Amino acid sequence: MKKLFLTFAFAVCAMAMNAQLYVGGEVGAWRDWDANQTTFFVQPEVGYNLNDQWAVGLELGYKNNYNNGAKENVFGLAPYARYTFAKFGSVNLFVDGGLAYYASDAAGDPKSFQVGVKPGVAVNLTEKLSFVSHVGFLGYRDSDFVWENSGLGFNLDGQELSFGLYLNF
């Protein structure tokens, strides 16, 4: 584990030297008073711009669900490739294609796997700061989680909408 962490840290430092690195992510919380359910998630992200159109990245995720006294921790890993297909001044339209795997410590050991694409928009607020949003999912998902659908297709709802901030180096 120590060697893996050091290798990851070295790779991040090496990418930062080329000034093509971005870090950021998403964070959120939700409280449903009627169902006595609280959800918190944090999803940090690191990526590397290969050129003006292509980037590769990795999202690490953690989600904590508390539902009527039952606690669930979900951990995830989602590598992706990003293709920017249109630029309008400080606004970029892109699509992320990748895989995602999530596992939980809840009873029954539920898991989720998905492969597909997520369209998105990035607004460069400054040279170093970007607002990023993803909307929708097109692909395949196999999930044991009660809050996530399995199947093949396109999904455009509030569950598939996310916002984040990126710091560009």
XYZ file of C-alpha atoms in Angstrom:
169
model
C 0.000 0.000 0.000
C 2.864 2.353 0.858
C 4.501 1.761 -2.532
C 1.189 2.386 -4.315
C 0.686 5.685 -2.471
C 4.252 6.833 -3.209
C 3.879 5.910 -6.885
C 0.609 7.873 -7.074
C 2.179 10.881 -5.299
C 5.176 10.816 -7.658
C 2.904 10.654 -10.721
C 0.854 13.623 -9.500
C 4.015 15.678 -8.873
C 5.425 14.791 -12.293
C 2.194 15.834 -14.010
C 2.089 19.116 -12.063
C 5.516 20.064 -13.420
C 4.082 20.124 -16.948
C 1.364 22.610 -15.923
C -1.392 20.436 -17.362
C -2.818 19.133 -14.099
C -6.222 19.915 -12.639
C -7.655 18.966 -9.259
C -11.111 19.466 -7.897
C -14.225 17.528 -7.253
C -17.672 17.646 -5.795
C -19.159 17.655 -2.324
C -22.782 17.463 -1.234
C -25.211 16.754 1.569
C -28.940 16.013 1.739
C -31.360 15.604 4.636
C -34.800 14.029 4.151
C -36.722 14.895 7.325
C -39.723 12.650 6.577
C -37.624 9.526 5.926
C -35.059 10.344 8.651
C -32.302 9.965 6.066
C -29.063 11.945 5.756
C -26.595 11.589 2.891
C -23.143 13.149 2.586
C -20.671 12.643 -0.244
C -17.258 13.872 -1.298
C -15.746 13.059 -4.674
C -12.229 14.461 -5.226
C -10.814 14.328 -8.729
C -7.422 14.670 -10.387
C -6.854 14.933 -14.119
C -4.246 15.650 -16.742
C -4.763 17.593 -19.982
C -3.018 15.717 -22.779
C -3.766 18.516 -25.276
C -6.535 21.062 -25.987
C -9.138 18.359 -26.648
C -8.175 15.304 -24.601
C -7.724 14.746 -20.863
C -7.577 11.734 -18.581
C -8.615 11.675 -14.959
C -9.611 9.739 -11.894
C -12.440 10.319 -9.429
C -12.332 8.853 -5.943
C -15.628 8.791 -4.132
C -16.970 8.457 -0.611
C -20.649 8.538 0.322
C -22.169 8.166 3.778
C -25.857 7.271 4.112
C -27.711 7.318 7.416
C -31.240 5.930 7.162
C -33.332 5.357 10.311
C -30.342 4.309 12.394
C -28.658 2.208 9.694
C -25.324 3.531 8.432
C -23.765 2.789 5.065
C -20.367 3.833 3.705
C -19.804 3.646 -0.057
C -16.382 3.933 -1.690
C -15.808 4.400 -5.410
C -13.208 4.608 -8.136
C -13.928 6.063 -11.600
C -11.206 6.549 -14.245
C -12.235 8.470 -17.364
C -11.115 10.049 -20.627
C -12.496 13.507 -21.466
C -13.004 14.815 -24.997
C -13.717 18.549 -25.399
C -15.687 18.898 -28.628
C -16.631 22.599 -28.593
C -15.195 25.816 -27.160
C -17.064 29.104 -26.955
C -14.775 31.626 -25.293
C -14.553 30.590 -21.646
C -17.184 27.815 -22.025
C -16.160 24.287 -23.028
C -18.513 21.429 -23.907
C -17.138 17.950 -23.261
C -18.019 14.313 -22.794
C -16.424 11.984 -20.225
C -16.223 8.319 -21.124
C -15.195 5.815 -18.514
C -15.790 3.141 -15.937
C -16.948 3.372 -12.342
C -16.981 0.874 -9.498
C -18.603 1.431 -6.087
C -18.673 -0.880 -3.078
C -20.466 -0.586 0.264
C -19.924 -1.853 3.783
C -23.688 -2.386 4.278
C -25.331 -5.749 4.843
C -25.239 -7.878 1.718
C -22.130 -6.043 0.470
C -23.876 -4.146 -2.381
C -21.781 -3.072 -5.383
C -22.227 -1.043 -8.545
C -20.423 -1.086 -11.892
C -21.017 1.227 -14.819
C -19.513 2.006 -18.197
C -20.677 4.910 -20.314
C -20.458 8.595 -21.117
C -21.449 11.754 -19.250
C -21.822 15.029 -21.133
C -20.693 18.168 -19.366
C -19.841 21.842 -19.490
C -16.845 23.686 -18.033
C -16.878 27.434 -17.467
C -13.423 28.920 -16.966
C -14.044 31.546 -14.276
C -10.358 32.545 -14.253
C -7.198 31.096 -15.742
C -6.816 28.880 -12.663
C -10.434 28.184 -11.611
C -13.201 26.372 -13.534
C -16.825 25.553 -12.721
C -17.736 22.107 -14.083
C -21.099 20.399 -14.408
C -22.125 16.968 -15.659
C -25.664 16.216 -16.761
C -26.997 12.796 -17.676
C -25.563 9.350 -18.271
C -25.583 7.186 -21.391
C -24.398 3.624 -20.918
C -24.732 0.441 -18.902
C -25.071 0.180 -15.124
C -25.333 -2.929 -12.927
C -26.148 -1.919 -9.364
C -27.204 -3.581 -6.126
C -27.953 -0.215 -4.478
C -31.613 0.601 -3.840
C -31.025 4.258 -4.760
C -29.521 3.481 -8.182
C -31.131 1.893 -11.260
C -29.569 -0.952 -13.253
C -29.862 -1.252 -16.987
C -28.840 0.135 -20.339
C -29.880 3.505 -21.672
C -29.914 7.253 -21.160
C -30.814 8.862 -17.852
C -31.383 12.592 -17.448
C -32.663 13.434 -13.972
C -31.569 15.084 -10.742
C -29.591 11.987 -9.749
C -27.360 12.484 -12.798
C -26.670 16.216 -12.285
C -23.468 17.290 -10.541
C -21.481 20.479 -10.002
C -17.856 20.999 -9.019
C -14.884 23.332 -9.015
C -11.477 22.602 -10.566
C -8.178 24.256 -9.847
C -5.970 24.296 -12.958
C -2.188 24.231 -12.600
